[in-house]
Amino acid sequence: MINIDVISKKGELMFTHEPLLVSYRSQTLDTIHMGHLCVVDENSNVLFSVGDPDAFVFYRSCSKPIQALPVIVRRLDEKYGLTDEETTIFSASHLAEPFHVRAVESILAKAGFSESIMIMDPTYPGAFDAELEVRKAGLPPRKVYHNCSGKHSGALLLQRELGGKPEDYWKPNSVAQTEIKRVVAILSETEPDQIQVGVDGCGVPVFAVEMRKIAASFKNLVAPNKIPEADLREAAERYIPRIHRYPQMIRGTGTLCALLNADPNILSKAGAAGVYTIGLKKEKIGIALKMTDGFSTVWPLIIHSLFEQIGYTNKDTLQGLRALMSDQLLNDNKEIVGHYEPCFTVPHKLIA
């Protein structure tokens, strides 16, 4: 029987997560949302943490902006005539709104690939309205509707460019996945043999490193002068601004990722199972968040509290976070029945 106080750390079971947010229904404690939260500075030193900054956590889809860099390094966007908007889909966990689907279809067509080559099973769009339209039209599920299809299209381009068989792009030892792992190691400041590898929901490798190193990788994306390889630095400098120009591509209309990436000072990405990552450009700060219950709907409240406490002052971003999730607990009838409270306190403002 596994002790409830245990979490995976370097292959061992030891739970070190802590409460990040609680809810009260009336005046009675109702839920406790546990997790890890880590903030690092421009030199990857831990400025603040809740839980264990050394806990190994899978990036899940938070690694997608990193995985896009090998494609940009080789200028495959230019080789295939891809638009800047289309290339942002490499970093997306999209909801298959029409503009997402058009981007993936265009990339595959320009590169001469059929969507059938992608490893994931066909599915329906993640956006309710988009799914409704597809089902009303009697259309079948498709692979391009899968939220990871943008990442897969980028890996296909990379696999062929490196001389591998395109249909093997998803295999852990393929040339594409080997190069992706190498770049993840560089951005996360981790030795490649220290990265733990699993299989993601979409069938490709997924990587786990310490929380502080996940935070460091997003600091490096927004402070590319800290990236040791010149070609990766240049690729990050060219690529990351595209995400700010097309923030809705990263997830979808009205989502947390669209809100945060619309702020030109923020790079952010969501991952499955409660992982969220943020880089602050001017401050050269990296942030990694992991809800160990996988409960992602509370992200906006936790991020809002963190931003307020560290001294982040963009009012539009702070108000947008509040609009996504109030600290009031509502029932199905939209009645206030309780409230949420953050459980962590930053000892001092981290932003001057």
Short mmCIF file of N, CA and C in Angstrom, two decimals, residues 214-297:
data_model
loop_
_atom_site.label_atom_id
_atom_site.label_comp_id
_atom_site.label_asym_id
_atom_site.label_seq_id
_atom_site.Cartn_x
_atom_site.Cartn_y
_atom_site.Cartn_z
N ILE A 214 12.49 22.45 -15.25
CA ILE A 214 11.40 22.84 -16.13
C ILE A 214 11.26 24.36 -16.11
N ALA A 215 11.30 24.94 -14.89
CA ALA A 215 11.24 26.40 -14.77
C ALA A 215 12.41 27.05 -15.49
N ALA A 216 13.60 26.47 -15.35
CA ALA A 216 14.79 27.04 -16.01
C ALA A 216 14.65 27.02 -17.53
N SER A 217 14.03 25.99 -18.07
CA SER A 217 13.90 25.91 -19.53
C SER A 217 13.03 27.03 -20.07
N PHE A 218 11.98 27.41 -19.32
CA PHE A 218 11.14 28.51 -19.79
C PHE A 218 11.81 29.86 -19.56
N LYS A 219 12.62 29.96 -18.53
CA LYS A 219 13.46 31.15 -18.39
C LYS A 219 14.40 31.27 -19.58
N ASN A 220 14.96 30.16 -20.01
CA ASN A 220 15.89 30.20 -21.14
C ASN A 220 15.19 30.56 -22.45
N LEU A 221 13.94 30.13 -22.60
CA LEU A 221 13.20 30.48 -23.81
C LEU A 221 12.96 31.98 -23.91
N VAL A 222 12.73 32.64 -22.75
CA VAL A 222 12.47 34.08 -22.77
C VAL A 222 13.72 34.91 -22.54
N ALA A 223 14.81 34.27 -22.13
CA ALA A 223 16.10 34.93 -21.98
C ALA A 223 17.12 34.11 -22.78
N PRO A 224 16.99 34.10 -24.12
CA PRO A 224 17.78 33.17 -24.94
C PRO A 224 19.28 33.40 -24.88
N ASN A 225 19.72 34.53 -24.34
CA ASN A 225 21.16 34.72 -24.17
C ASN A 225 21.75 33.69 -23.22
N LYS A 226 20.88 33.00 -22.46
CA LYS A 226 21.34 31.97 -21.54
C LYS A 226 21.44 30.59 -22.20
N ILE A 227 20.98 30.48 -23.46
CA ILE A 227 21.06 29.20 -24.17
C ILE A 227 22.47 29.05 -24.73
N PRO A 228 23.19 27.97 -24.42
CA PRO A 228 24.60 27.88 -24.80
C PRO A 228 24.87 27.71 -26.28
N GLU A 229 23.94 27.12 -27.05
CA GLU A 229 24.19 26.90 -28.48
C GLU A 229 23.64 28.07 -29.29
N ALA A 230 24.50 28.64 -30.14
CA ALA A 230 24.14 29.84 -30.89
C ALA A 230 22.94 29.62 -31.80
N ASP A 231 22.86 28.45 -32.45
CA ASP A 231 21.74 28.24 -33.37
C ASP A 231 20.41 28.13 -32.64
N LEU A 232 20.43 27.54 -31.44
CA LEU A 232 19.21 27.47 -30.64
C LEU A 232 18.83 28.84 -30.10
N ARG A 233 19.82 29.64 -29.71
CA ARG A 233 19.55 31.01 -29.27
C ARG A 233 18.84 31.79 -30.37
N GLU A 234 19.41 31.71 -31.57
CA GLU A 234 18.84 32.45 -32.69
C GLU A 234 17.44 31.95 -33.04
N ALA A 235 17.24 30.65 -32.95
CA ALA A 235 15.93 30.08 -33.25
C ALA A 235 14.89 30.56 -32.25
N ALA A 236 15.25 30.59 -30.97
CA ALA A 236 14.32 31.08 -29.94
C ALA A 236 13.99 32.55 -30.17
N GLU A 237 14.98 33.33 -30.53
CA GLU A 237 14.75 34.76 -30.78
C GLU A 237 13.81 34.98 -31.95
N ARG A 238 13.88 34.13 -32.96
CA ARG A 238 13.00 34.26 -34.12
C ARG A 238 11.61 33.70 -33.86
N TYR A 239 11.56 32.62 -33.09
CA TYR A 239 10.31 31.87 -32.98
C TYR A 239 9.36 32.36 -31.89
N ILE A 240 9.87 32.64 -30.70
CA ILE A 240 8.99 32.96 -29.57
C ILE A 240 8.09 34.17 -29.84
N PRO A 241 8.58 35.24 -30.51
CA PRO A 241 7.67 36.37 -30.78
C PRO A 241 6.46 36.00 -31.63
N ARG A 242 6.55 34.94 -32.40
CA ARG A 242 5.39 34.52 -33.21
C ARG A 242 4.23 34.08 -32.31
N ILE A 243 4.57 33.46 -31.20
CA ILE A 243 3.54 33.00 -30.27
C ILE A 243 2.76 34.19 -29.71
N HIS A 244 3.46 35.31 -29.48
CA HIS A 244 2.77 36.51 -29.00
C HIS A 244 1.87 37.12 -30.07
N ARG A 245 2.25 36.98 -31.32
CA ARG A 245 1.42 37.54 -32.40
C ARG A 245 0.18 36.69 -32.65
N TYR A 246 0.28 35.40 -32.35
CA TYR A 246 -0.85 34.49 -32.61
C TYR A 246 -1.14 33.64 -31.36
N PRO A 247 -1.44 34.28 -30.25
CA PRO A 247 -1.58 33.52 -28.98
C PRO A 247 -2.73 32.52 -28.99
N GLN A 248 -3.76 32.79 -29.78
CA GLN A 248 -4.90 31.88 -29.82
C GLN A 248 -4.54 30.53 -30.45
N MET A 249 -3.43 30.48 -31.17
CA MET A 249 -3.03 29.23 -31.81
C MET A 249 -2.55 28.20 -30.79
N ILE A 250 -2.08 28.64 -29.64
CA ILE A 250 -1.44 27.73 -28.69
C ILE A 250 -2.44 26.82 -27.98
N ARG A 251 -3.66 27.30 -27.80
CA ARG A 251 -4.71 26.47 -27.22
C ARG A 251 -6.04 26.74 -27.91
N GLY A 252 -6.51 27.98 -27.81
CA GLY A 252 -7.77 28.31 -28.46
C GLY A 252 -8.37 29.58 -27.92
N THR A 253 -9.46 29.99 -28.48
CA THR A 253 -10.12 31.24 -28.13
C THR A 253 -10.58 31.24 -26.67
N GLY A 254 -10.21 32.31 -25.94
CA GLY A 254 -10.66 32.46 -24.57
C GLY A 254 -9.99 31.59 -23.54
N THR A 255 -8.87 30.98 -23.88
CA THR A 255 -8.19 30.07 -22.97
C THR A 255 -7.09 30.78 -22.18
N LEU A 256 -6.60 30.11 -21.14
CA LEU A 256 -5.53 30.65 -20.32
C LEU A 256 -4.28 30.91 -21.15
N CYS A 257 -3.91 29.97 -22.01
CA CYS A 257 -2.72 30.17 -22.84
C CYS A 257 -2.87 31.36 -23.78
N ALA A 258 -4.08 31.57 -24.32
CA ALA A 258 -4.30 32.71 -25.20
C ALA A 258 -4.16 34.01 -24.42
N LEU A 259 -4.69 34.05 -23.22
CA LEU A 259 -4.59 35.25 -22.39
C LEU A 259 -3.14 35.58 -22.06
N LEU A 260 -2.41 34.61 -21.53
CA LEU A 260 -1.06 34.89 -21.06
C LEU A 260 -0.10 35.18 -22.21
N ASN A 261 -0.21 34.44 -23.31
CA ASN A 261 0.70 34.67 -24.43
C ASN A 261 0.38 35.96 -25.20
N ALA A 262 -0.80 36.54 -24.97
CA ALA A 262 -1.10 37.85 -25.55
C ALA A 262 -0.33 38.96 -24.85
N ASP A 263 0.15 38.68 -23.65
CA ASP A 263 1.03 39.60 -22.94
C ASP A 263 2.44 39.41 -23.53
N PRO A 264 3.00 40.43 -24.18
CA PRO A 264 4.29 40.24 -24.85
C PRO A 264 5.45 39.95 -23.91
N ASN A 265 5.20 40.07 -22.61
CA ASN A 265 6.25 39.78 -21.64
C ASN A 265 6.19 38.34 -21.13
N ILE A 266 5.17 37.59 -21.55
CA ILE A 266 4.95 36.25 -21.00
C ILE A 266 4.97 35.20 -22.10
N LEU A 267 5.70 34.12 -21.87
CA LEU A 267 5.56 32.90 -22.65
C LEU A 267 4.98 31.85 -21.71
N SER A 268 3.89 31.21 -22.12
CA SER A 268 3.29 30.20 -21.25
C SER A 268 2.81 29.02 -22.05
N LYS A 269 2.72 27.87 -21.38
CA LYS A 269 2.25 26.65 -22.04
C LYS A 269 1.66 25.72 -21.00
N ALA A 270 0.52 25.15 -21.36
CA ALA A 270 -0.14 24.17 -20.50
C ALA A 270 0.24 22.75 -20.92
N GLY A 271 0.22 21.86 -19.94
CA GLY A 271 0.45 20.44 -20.20
C GLY A 271 -0.59 19.61 -19.49
N ALA A 272 -0.75 18.38 -19.91
CA ALA A 272 -1.71 17.48 -19.28
C ALA A 272 -1.30 17.17 -17.84
N ALA A 273 -2.24 16.67 -17.08
CA ALA A 273 -2.01 16.23 -15.69
C ALA A 273 -1.56 17.36 -14.78
N GLY A 274 -2.04 18.59 -15.08
CA GLY A 274 -1.85 19.69 -14.16
C GLY A 274 -0.55 20.45 -14.25
N VAL A 275 0.20 20.33 -15.36
CA VAL A 275 1.48 21.04 -15.49
C VAL A 275 1.28 22.36 -16.23
N TYR A 276 1.87 23.43 -15.71
CA TYR A 276 1.83 24.73 -16.40
C TYR A 276 3.18 25.41 -16.25
N THR A 277 3.61 26.06 -17.34
CA THR A 277 4.93 26.68 -17.36
C THR A 277 4.84 28.11 -17.87
N ILE A 278 5.69 28.98 -17.31
CA ILE A 278 5.67 30.40 -17.64
C ILE A 278 7.10 30.93 -17.65
N GLY A 279 7.39 31.80 -18.61
CA GLY A 279 8.62 32.58 -18.61
C GLY A 279 8.27 34.06 -18.66
N LEU A 280 8.92 34.86 -17.82
CA LEU A 280 8.74 36.31 -17.82
C LEU A 280 9.98 36.95 -18.43
N LYS A 281 9.80 37.69 -19.51
CA LYS A 281 10.93 38.16 -20.30
C LYS A 281 11.77 39.22 -19.59
N LYS A 282 11.14 40.35 -19.24
CA LYS A 282 11.90 41.44 -18.64
C LYS A 282 12.55 41.02 -17.34
N GLU A 283 11.85 40.22 -16.59
CA GLU A 283 12.34 39.79 -15.28
C GLU A 283 13.31 38.61 -15.37
N LYS A 284 13.33 37.93 -16.53
CA LYS A 284 14.18 36.75 -16.73
C LYS A 284 13.91 35.71 -15.63
N ILE A 285 12.62 35.41 -15.46
CA ILE A 285 12.17 34.47 -14.44
C ILE A 285 11.48 33.29 -15.13
N GLY A 286 11.70 32.10 -14.61
CA GLY A 286 11.00 30.91 -15.09
C GLY A 286 10.13 30.34 -13.98
N ILE A 287 8.93 29.87 -14.35
CA ILE A 287 7.97 29.36 -13.38
C ILE A 287 7.45 28.00 -13.85
N ALA A 288 7.41 27.05 -12.94
CA ALA A 288 6.82 25.74 -13.24
C ALA A 288 5.82 25.40 -12.15
N LEU A 289 4.64 24.94 -12.57
CA LEU A 289 3.55 24.59 -11.68
C LEU A 289 3.09 23.18 -12.00
N LYS A 290 2.88 22.36 -10.98
CA LYS A 290 2.36 21.01 -11.16
C LYS A 290 1.31 20.74 -10.10
N MET A 291 0.06 20.52 -10.56
CA MET A 291 -0.99 20.10 -9.66
C MET A 291 -0.93 18.57 -9.59
N THR A 292 -0.61 18.03 -8.44
CA THR A 292 -0.42 16.58 -8.37
C THR A 292 -1.74 15.82 -8.39
N ASP A 293 -2.87 16.54 -8.24
CA ASP A 293 -4.16 15.89 -8.47
C ASP A 293 -4.59 16.01 -9.93
N GLY A 294 -3.75 16.67 -10.76
CA GLY A 294 -4.06 16.84 -12.17
C GLY A 294 -5.19 17.81 -12.44
N PHE A 295 -5.61 18.57 -11.43
CA PHE A 295 -6.79 19.42 -11.51
C PHE A 295 -6.40 20.78 -12.08
N SER A 296 -6.52 20.94 -13.39
CA SER A 296 -5.99 22.12 -14.06
C SER A 296 -6.90 23.34 -14.01
N THR A 297 -8.16 23.17 -13.67
CA THR A 297 -9.08 24.31 -13.71
C THR A 297 -8.72 25.40 -12.71
#
